[in-house]
């Protein structure tokens, strides 16, 4: 059992690490999140390894992240102050990437999960609702709120800079 | 816009390294498994221990009379927190004694709820029974001669009665008041064979309730038939105590400053006035020679003695050749030890009481809770210079009644009152552990179902 689990982790941990990072916006938290999800997966490996263990891990991560966020009672930042752009020595894409990561950190855990599932995992709203265990309406609301806030925080996502549009 | 967001997310994720969490995840999982296993084991052990603890270890569930028969414990303790009730399983069996007072475990948290402690006949198994108000053992709560039942005032002012709590089979039989219109019914004495109970009633004499009458009745427990022994205007001392002859054919009781002797048919045989500072000795007042024992106080002292009187005339037959009891508010005669010793309850005065017990105080006031600090059961052996202390009790244990069977047995056993929580506590703890275990199991089950049912696609 340990061998198979080990193979699974070796093969899938890069992708799972990326998702974890997007969900937390912090490498340390992402590592903890992935470790916690994999530990739980290991405990139930016998039951889930014949199915879709990666989906199980992702689902655990989404729920764990929301749970941690609740437990830490992270103050929800409702201000719409645009996040700082990436450092001046970065390219425009790098700067935008850093801004997006910073902006994700200002969303609630649920909003961030919706954004990652919708725009990174490319799931439909119905699929997101199924993963998060909520209604489609709730997904729509979180998605709407998240996009609205991202628009305020990172206007470049919707308003291409002249340099970029000029390329 | 979503295209740029998608691109930005993918670019942000592209440079994320694969976190090396495999080993730590496995260690965490194994640690969690060990903890869960330990928690489940702890719950199972706790649940398994509950019946054992409630049963009191390997003691038998019902104590008939024990190997050596009933015996008087040499000390009593307070009922443990969460003690089993008189009707709880495992049944107590016959009791050696009952006690009451204002110590911890005998009162409610806020108000006086009159809990009576019950001690098994042959072992230190404790039970309790809550009367709901102050009811001194031996005066208003009475243990039957064989120790099997306790008679407890019960009911409401509109429907007063007496509950007969059977300690062997756990049943409670309600005995309605034999006096129509009664507002208060209390037991006053058991017939020697336990077949009848003397009952005191207080009844309003007029619709306004400005005056009351006291009624004493003898109620046969098999037929429920009641014989009225006496009814008078309300008196401070009425039918307390009641003493049956050994054959149960006659009974003596005190009414005011008189002693009355009647047959069980209610026919009055005789009555005589009591000397000052004396009273009918107690439920053991009949002596084998047919005379009656009184308790009397030496003038200007707190020293009490037993003396004999002729039940026909009340003529004083002299002080019994038994040691006097000093330093008490009064004594009450429980009965006679096989060696001829008198078994009495000594009431030690409360130092904070405003009464002076070396002076005249009404007999009924000498045993009220505020005037007493604790009780002792004493043996008054013929020829001995001083009483022998047979049973001690904690402070604020203020009243006690001992079964006639224990008195007749004439044995004292070394007691070891229970400590730690009682059986009800362990049952509650076991139930809480079960509920907790159930909640944990349900949570795990729910998690498992949710995980199975909502696995992400792709």
XYZ file of C-alpha atoms in Angstrom:
625
model
C 0.000 0.000 0.000
C 2.783 2.387 0.916
C 4.539 1.747 -2.377
C 1.515 2.577 -4.449
C 0.797 5.642 -2.407
C 4.397 6.671 -2.826
C 4.128 6.311 -6.604
C 0.972 8.348 -6.602
C 2.616 11.129 -4.645
C 5.687 11.148 -6.852
C 3.613 11.346 -10.003
C 0.987 13.805 -8.912
C 2.604 16.024 -6.327
C 3.767 18.670 -8.869
C 0.221 19.311 -10.041
C -1.181 19.077 -6.542
C 1.484 21.471 -5.260
C 0.445 24.039 -7.866
C -3.168 23.828 -6.849
C -2.211 24.081 -3.190
C -0.180 27.186 -3.881
C -3.003 28.874 -5.734
C -5.382 28.057 -2.924
C -3.145 29.501 -0.220
C -0.910 32.002 -1.983
C 1.951 30.996 0.267
C 4.465 28.196 -0.184
C 4.604 27.271 3.477
C 0.827 27.117 3.827
C 0.582 25.280 0.526
C 3.024 22.655 1.729
C 1.112 22.212 4.973
C -2.154 21.979 3.084
C -0.853 19.354 0.702
C 0.754 17.378 3.526
C -2.485 17.389 5.483
C -4.525 16.307 2.465
C -2.070 13.552 1.587
C -2.013 12.309 5.186
C -5.754 11.938 5.081
C -5.532 10.286 1.694
C -2.982 7.823 3.067
C -5.341 6.861 5.886
C -8.061 6.032 3.379
C -5.817 4.810 0.600
C -7.127 1.261 0.623
C -10.601 2.523 -0.104
C -9.835 5.215 -2.666
C -6.803 4.077 -4.589
C -8.900 2.177 -7.114
C -10.941 5.278 -7.873
C -9.645 8.763 -8.486
C -7.256 9.529 -5.652
C -6.127 12.810 -7.162
C -9.666 14.101 -7.212
C -9.966 13.033 -3.606
C -6.824 14.958 -2.638
C -7.972 18.086 -4.437
C -11.332 17.928 -2.830
C -9.776 17.489 0.608
C -7.502 20.446 -0.063
C -10.356 22.734 -1.016
C -12.315 21.834 2.084
C -9.278 21.903 4.329
C -8.334 25.333 3.107
C -11.826 26.701 3.762
C -11.786 25.049 7.172
C -8.380 26.492 8.061
C -9.434 29.869 6.870
C -12.476 29.732 9.118
C -10.422 28.522 12.032
C -7.814 31.216 11.630
C -10.620 33.699 11.216
C -8.616 35.619 8.727
C -10.050 39.084 8.545
C -11.764 39.459 5.270
C -10.256 42.450 3.508
C -13.117 44.212 1.868
C -11.185 47.288 0.782
C -10.647 47.670 -2.916
C -7.189 49.194 -2.774
C -5.301 47.861 -5.793
C -2.496 45.541 -4.846
C 1.040 46.641 -5.515
C 2.360 45.710 -8.870
C 5.288 43.381 -9.038
C 8.771 44.872 -8.732
C 9.997 47.134 -11.442
C 12.656 44.759 -12.666
C 10.114 42.117 -13.657
C 8.538 41.764 -17.028
C 4.946 42.786 -17.429
C 3.706 39.177 -17.295
C 5.669 38.466 -14.164
C 4.323 41.589 -12.566
C 0.776 40.612 -13.461
C 1.309 37.112 -12.116
C 2.567 38.428 -8.813
C -0.323 40.847 -8.642
C -2.821 38.054 -9.218
C -1.271 35.953 -6.474
C -1.366 38.910 -4.115
C -4.957 39.630 -5.089
C -5.976 36.023 -4.489
C -4.719 36.468 -0.948
C -7.353 39.124 -0.422
C -10.223 36.863 -1.337
C -12.020 34.645 1.112
C -11.013 31.011 1.044
C -14.303 30.082 -0.574
C -13.952 32.782 -3.223
C -10.390 31.721 -3.932
C -11.443 28.090 -4.226
C -14.110 29.066 -6.751
C -11.594 31.066 -8.778
C -9.058 28.224 -8.786
C -11.649 25.629 -9.693
C -13.286 27.740 -12.375
C -10.271 29.411 -13.992
C -7.407 27.059 -13.189
C -9.060 23.653 -13.049
C -11.568 24.717 -15.739
C -14.550 23.159 -14.023
C -18.097 24.227 -14.779
C -20.107 26.001 -12.096
C -22.065 22.805 -11.470
C -18.867 20.843 -11.018
C -17.482 23.492 -8.678
C -20.688 23.303 -6.643
C -20.331 19.554 -6.406
C -16.712 19.749 -5.296
C -17.334 22.434 -2.712
C -20.543 20.844 -1.506
C -22.685 23.915 -2.088
C -25.332 25.078 -4.498
C -24.662 26.442 -7.961
C -26.142 29.725 -6.773
C -23.542 29.926 -4.051
C -20.800 29.256 -6.588
C -22.197 32.022 -8.804
C -22.278 34.440 -5.903
C -18.746 33.638 -4.742
C -17.502 33.731 -8.315
C -19.173 37.059 -8.938
C -17.800 38.562 -5.746
C -14.336 37.189 -6.456
C -14.203 38.532 -9.981
C -15.535 41.904 -8.879
C -12.837 42.169 -6.252
C -10.103 40.960 -8.575
C -11.233 43.577 -11.046
C -10.760 46.227 -8.378
C -7.473 44.804 -7.177
C -5.865 44.007 -10.518
C -7.362 46.274 -13.150
C -4.766 45.081 -15.664
C -6.533 41.745 -15.902
C -9.379 43.500 -17.619
C -7.673 46.611 -18.920
C -4.651 45.582 -20.941
C -1.750 47.986 -20.572
C -0.772 49.947 -23.677
C 2.547 48.181 -23.852
C 0.894 44.821 -23.737
C -1.838 45.664 -26.213
C 0.739 47.165 -28.459
C 2.626 43.944 -28.833
C -10.953 38.862 -19.069
C -11.238 35.251 -17.974
C -8.590 34.379 -20.521
C -6.087 36.695 -18.886
C -7.065 35.433 -15.462
C -6.548 31.870 -16.618
C -3.201 32.732 -18.086
C -2.107 34.552 -14.956
C -3.137 31.652 -12.754
C -1.280 29.140 -14.891
C 1.767 31.324 -14.977
C 1.637 31.755 -11.225
C 1.343 28.008 -10.742
C 3.956 27.093 -13.313
C 6.908 27.953 -11.139
C 5.622 26.179 -8.035
C 7.942 23.316 -7.089
C 6.634 19.914 -6.069
C 6.552 20.011 -2.304
C 8.426 17.077 -0.662
C 5.656 16.106 1.702
C 5.357 12.364 1.205
C 7.258 11.239 4.283
C 5.695 13.836 6.542
C 2.232 13.006 5.241
C 2.751 9.315 6.003
C 4.054 10.088 9.489
C 1.127 12.385 10.154
C -1.343 9.780 8.948
C 0.177 7.078 11.139
C 0.199 9.373 14.157
C -3.458 10.225 13.566
C -4.296 6.549 13.267
C -2.556 5.791 16.550
C -4.403 8.606 18.300
C -7.756 7.516 16.947
C -7.085 3.944 18.010
C -6.117 5.146 21.483
C -9.251 7.293 21.719
C -11.497 4.427 20.625
C -9.770 2.105 23.096
C -10.235 4.660 25.876
C -13.933 4.976 25.098
C -14.357 1.207 25.010
C -12.525 0.789 28.306
C -14.617 3.507 29.893
C -17.819 1.945 28.629
C -16.701 -1.467 29.811
C -15.845 -0.113 33.230
C -19.194 1.585 33.781
C -21.211 -1.476 34.781
C -18.371 -2.675 36.958
C -18.068 0.645 38.700
C -21.808 0.977 39.111
C -21.963 -2.497 40.533
C -19.238 -1.641 42.994
C -16.581 -4.011 41.746
C -17.204 -7.674 42.290
C -19.821 -7.251 44.947
C -23.026 -9.163 44.445
C -25.882 -7.282 42.857
C -28.257 -8.054 45.681
C -27.146 -8.520 49.228
C -29.593 -10.792 51.001
C -28.155 -10.782 54.460
C -24.507 -11.293 53.832
C -22.362 -14.115 55.076
C -22.457 -12.967 58.639
C -25.864 -11.348 58.509
C -26.678 -7.733 59.129
C -24.349 -5.645 61.245
C -24.012 -2.057 62.356
C -21.178 -0.244 60.535
C -18.819 1.436 62.979
C -18.951 4.622 60.949
C -20.853 6.115 58.097
C -19.706 8.447 55.367
C -21.559 10.891 53.212
C -23.261 9.613 50.067
C -20.787 9.924 47.188
C -21.475 12.397 44.408
C -23.716 10.678 41.881
C -24.815 7.917 44.263
C -27.273 5.355 43.021
C -30.849 5.904 44.151
C -32.710 3.478 46.372
C -34.543 1.929 43.433
C -31.601 1.791 41.023
C -30.074 -1.436 39.827
C -28.254 -3.241 41.208
C -30.673 -3.343 44.119
C -29.325 -2.603 47.523
C -31.120 -5.323 49.430
C -31.981 -4.823 53.099
C -30.436 -1.805 54.758
C -28.682 -1.512 58.092
C -29.587 2.100 58.630
C -30.721 5.347 57.097
C -29.486 8.807 57.918
C -30.216 12.433 57.079
C -28.983 15.913 57.856
C -27.459 18.932 56.248
C -24.095 17.590 55.167
C -22.911 17.460 51.558
C -24.917 14.939 49.637
C -27.905 15.190 51.972
C -29.118 18.561 50.746
C -29.679 20.188 47.396
C -27.262 22.680 45.864
C -29.543 25.593 46.577
C -32.224 24.512 48.993
C -32.939 21.762 51.460
C -34.117 18.746 49.513
C -34.033 16.238 52.330
C -31.966 13.458 50.834
C -31.786 10.326 52.952
C -28.652 8.184 52.900
C -29.128 4.408 53.011
C -26.427 1.902 53.968
C -26.599 -1.802 53.119
C -27.129 -4.356 55.886
C -23.897 -6.250 55.432
C -21.638 -4.064 53.302
C -20.858 -0.430 52.701
C -23.065 0.033 49.693
C -24.765 3.409 49.736
C -27.989 4.570 48.132
C -30.015 7.744 48.439
C -33.649 8.766 48.393
C -34.770 12.346 48.001
C -37.779 13.351 50.066
C -37.885 16.912 48.788
C -37.921 18.618 52.166
C -36.315 18.296 55.582
C -37.353 14.910 56.948
C -35.224 13.559 59.796
C -34.437 9.857 59.669
C -36.002 8.006 62.564
C -38.665 10.681 62.986
C -40.269 11.307 59.595
C -38.466 8.717 57.475
C -38.514 5.255 58.993
C -36.649 2.078 58.172
C -38.717 -1.077 58.481
C -37.718 -3.588 61.177
C -36.193 -5.965 58.617
C -34.429 -3.107 56.810
C -36.171 -3.900 53.547
C -38.400 -0.858 53.187
C -38.292 2.808 54.024
C -41.454 4.787 54.721
C -41.204 8.319 53.352
C -43.698 11.197 53.440
C -44.881 11.864 49.904
C -47.641 13.303 47.805
C -48.956 16.845 47.587
C -50.792 18.902 50.219
C -54.063 18.020 48.475
C -53.222 14.327 48.271
C -50.712 13.493 50.953
C -49.506 9.982 51.516
C -46.525 7.819 52.217
C -44.199 6.090 49.798
C -42.971 2.660 50.790
C -39.677 2.158 48.997
C -38.671 -1.472 48.716
C -34.887 -1.760 48.692
C -34.940 -5.392 47.598
C -37.088 -5.236 44.473
C -36.893 -1.492 43.780
C -40.636 -0.913 43.788
C -42.324 2.102 45.342
C -45.793 1.652 46.765
C -47.836 4.739 47.486
C -50.003 4.650 50.565
C -52.738 7.273 50.523
C -53.534 9.142 53.710
C -56.118 7.319 55.823
C -57.505 10.626 57.092
C -59.892 12.393 54.674
C -58.951 16.029 54.193
C -55.451 15.551 55.526
C -52.871 18.037 54.344
C -49.799 16.275 55.710
C -49.089 12.598 56.291
C -45.978 11.201 57.933
C -44.999 7.717 59.058
C -44.685 7.354 62.833
C -43.782 3.739 63.473
C -43.476 0.271 61.976
C -45.168 -2.777 63.474
C -42.475 -5.318 64.502
C -43.373 -7.690 61.662
C -43.597 -4.887 59.104
C -47.254 -5.649 58.391
C -48.605 -2.313 59.589
C -47.558 1.285 59.790
C -48.568 3.969 62.256
C -49.348 7.151 60.376
C -49.641 10.758 61.600
C -51.965 13.156 59.808
C -52.486 16.867 60.185
C -55.865 18.104 59.000
C -57.426 21.547 58.903
C -60.188 21.764 61.516
C -62.096 24.499 59.678
C -62.306 25.841 56.162
C -60.199 28.856 57.071
C -57.346 26.600 58.182
C -56.993 28.529 61.414
C -56.848 25.346 63.490
C -55.683 21.821 62.868
C -56.220 18.395 64.324
C -53.670 15.616 64.598
C -54.658 12.047 63.858
C -52.778 8.858 64.570
C -53.814 5.778 62.605
C -52.600 2.238 62.293
C -52.695 1.148 58.654
C -52.461 -2.514 57.717
C -50.324 -2.734 54.625
C -51.922 -5.874 53.200
C -55.529 -4.663 53.235
C -55.029 -0.905 53.507
C -57.496 -0.867 56.375
C -56.834 1.903 58.873
C -57.647 1.951 62.561
C -57.826 5.358 64.170
C -55.785 5.410 67.360
C -56.250 9.001 68.406
C -57.331 12.403 67.167
C -56.725 15.614 69.103
C -56.171 19.293 68.581
C -52.757 19.943 67.135
C -49.910 19.477 69.593
C -46.156 20.080 69.242
C -45.446 16.471 70.172
C -47.911 13.999 68.763
C -47.255 10.328 68.227
C -43.500 10.698 68.413
C -42.032 8.342 69.141
C -44.109 5.202 68.706
C -42.987 1.972 70.377
C -44.530 -1.442 69.707
C -44.365 -4.346 72.102
C -42.325 -7.251 70.760
C -45.464 -9.193 69.820
C -46.951 -6.141 68.145
C -50.168 -6.301 70.169
C -49.784 -2.953 71.931
C -48.104 0.288 71.193
C -47.058 3.262 73.270
C -46.717 6.788 71.963
C -46.173 10.233 73.356
C -48.747 12.968 72.968
C -47.763 16.275 74.510
C -46.571 15.503 78.034
C -48.384 12.185 78.241
C -47.718 8.620 77.166
C -50.632 6.638 75.803
C -50.766 2.878 75.450
C -53.310 1.387 73.049
C -54.087 -1.891 71.418
C -53.791 -2.271 67.661
C -57.587 -2.019 67.523
C -57.361 1.541 68.771
C -58.664 0.782 72.222
C -56.821 2.850 74.763
C -55.273 0.727 77.464
C -53.722 3.335 79.672
C -52.139 6.757 79.781
C -49.921 8.543 82.234
C -48.231 11.944 82.510
C -44.514 12.297 81.953
C -42.242 13.794 84.581
C -40.533 17.076 83.616
C -37.531 16.840 81.297
C -38.357 13.349 80.185
C -39.936 11.591 77.252
C -40.836 8.198 75.877
C -37.423 6.695 75.115
C -37.901 5.722 71.475
C -39.028 2.874 69.269
C -37.235 0.468 71.600
C -38.989 1.759 74.698
C -40.656 -1.542 75.645
C -38.474 -3.601 77.936
C -38.579 -7.398 78.009
C -40.190 -7.290 81.464
C -43.114 -5.313 80.126
C -42.106 -1.961 81.569
C -41.529 1.153 79.526
C -38.319 3.119 79.217
C -38.191 6.860 79.409
C -35.285 9.175 78.738
C -34.700 11.729 81.445
C -32.155 14.454 82.080
C -30.298 14.980 85.317
C -31.170 18.468 86.604
C -28.968 21.299 85.311
C -26.835 18.974 83.201
C -26.673 17.591 79.683
C -26.542 14.082 81.145
C -29.295 11.715 80.051
C -30.348 8.372 81.464
C -32.861 5.629 80.824
C -35.351 4.888 83.521
C -38.227 2.448 83.820
C -41.865 3.217 84.448
C -44.925 1.103 84.937
C -46.913 1.419 81.726
C -50.187 1.055 83.577
C -49.703 3.907 85.994
C -46.527 5.684 84.952
C -45.046 4.910 88.353
C -41.295 5.434 88.352
C -39.445 2.130 88.723
C -36.043 3.755 88.953
C -33.068 4.412 86.773
C -31.792 1.518 84.708
C -28.335 0.268 85.676
C -26.811 1.644 82.518
C -24.240 4.369 81.980
C -25.538 7.881 81.497
C -24.830 9.808 78.332
C -23.341 13.220 78.903
C -22.874 16.185 76.604
C -25.877 15.567 74.377
C -29.086 17.401 73.634
C -30.961 14.148 74.257
C -30.847 10.439 73.488
C -33.261 8.174 71.646
C -33.568 4.454 72.347
C -33.320 2.273 69.222
C -33.575 -1.104 70.926
C -31.739 -3.679 72.900
C -28.545 -5.477 71.996
C -28.600 -9.257 72.680
C -26.222 -8.787 75.625
C -28.698 -6.471 77.322
C -27.065 -3.247 76.222
C -29.300 -0.417 75.191
C -28.613 1.009 71.755
C -29.249 4.751 71.713
C -28.730 7.668 69.399
C -26.874 10.515 71.066
C -27.431 13.989 69.629
C -24.357 16.165 70.060
C -25.257 19.822 70.422
C -24.357 22.350 67.774
C -21.990 24.885 69.379
C -23.699 27.672 67.463
C -27.137 26.818 68.760
C -28.687 29.549 70.902
C -30.326 26.921 73.142
C -28.861 25.850 76.494
C -29.377 22.133 76.653
C -28.691 21.855 80.391
C -31.910 23.771 80.924
C -35.510 23.155 79.990
C -35.993 22.716 76.260
C -38.989 21.013 74.673
C -38.203 17.432 73.691
C -39.112 18.001 70.037
C -36.659 20.922 69.908
C -33.774 18.841 71.159
C -33.436 16.940 67.902
C -34.192 19.658 65.341
C -31.408 20.151 62.826
C -30.195 23.623 63.924
C -29.582 22.367 67.466
C -27.554 19.308 66.505
C -24.004 19.021 65.206
C -23.877 15.281 64.630
C -25.185 11.972 65.944
C -23.544 8.912 67.472
C -24.937 5.449 68.082
C -23.954 4.434 71.575
C -24.112 1.183 73.468
C -25.143 1.428 77.110
C -23.892 -1.794 78.638
C -25.156 -2.821 82.066
C -22.500 -2.165 84.676
C -20.279 -0.128 82.365
C -19.117 3.253 83.572
C -19.414 5.027 80.256
C -21.227 4.492 76.973
C -19.504 2.677 74.143
C -19.441 4.498 70.838
C -20.614 2.015 68.246
C -21.093 4.277 65.240
C -19.766 7.692 64.347
C -20.987 9.990 61.618
C -19.604 13.080 59.911
C -20.638 16.490 61.158
C -24.066 17.595 59.981
C -25.368 14.056 59.808
C -28.182 14.944 62.165
C -30.559 12.012 62.338
C -30.328 8.256 62.002
C -32.545 5.193 62.115
C -31.271 1.635 62.504
C -33.153 -1.473 61.422
C -34.439 -3.656 64.268
C -32.779 -6.639 62.574
C -29.410 -4.963 62.990
C -30.144 -4.119 66.597
C -31.138 -7.715 67.309
C -28.058 -9.065 65.517
C -25.848 -7.274 68.012
C -22.827 -7.016 65.724
C -20.655 -4.131 64.663
C -18.547 -4.357 61.542
C -15.564 -2.304 60.479
C -16.900 0.068 57.877
C -15.257 1.392 54.770
C -17.600 4.014 53.351
C -17.302 4.503 49.596
C -15.214 7.300 48.225
C -15.093 8.781 44.760
C -18.040 9.216 42.445
C -21.112 7.014 42.814
C -22.774 4.686 40.334
C -24.984 7.300 38.704
C -21.941 9.390 37.910
C -20.337 6.456 36.131
C -23.493 5.684 34.232
C -23.674 9.309 33.127
C -19.989 9.268 32.195
C -20.500 6.065 30.225
C -23.518 7.505 28.444
C -21.576 10.662 27.621
C -18.704 8.554 26.292
C -21.128 6.581 24.142
C -22.711 9.743 22.768
C -19.286 11.186 22.087
C -18.187 7.965 20.409
C -21.374 7.965 18.358
C -20.830 11.550 17.266
C -17.259 10.831 16.260
C -18.341 7.729 14.362
C -21.156 9.618 12.650
C -18.775 12.377 11.700
C -16.288 9.916 10.249
C -19.071 8.138 8.376
C -20.417 11.391 7.020
C -16.990 12.500 5.906
C -16.489 9.216 4.144
C -19.843 9.447 2.364
C -19.288 13.063 1.351
C -15.830 12.271 0.048
C -17.112 9.365 -1.986
C -20.081 11.227 -3.402
C -18.348 14.449 -4.384
C -15.056 13.476 -5.919
C -14.067 16.060 -8.559
C -14.266 15.006 -12.113
C -11.418 14.907 -14.511
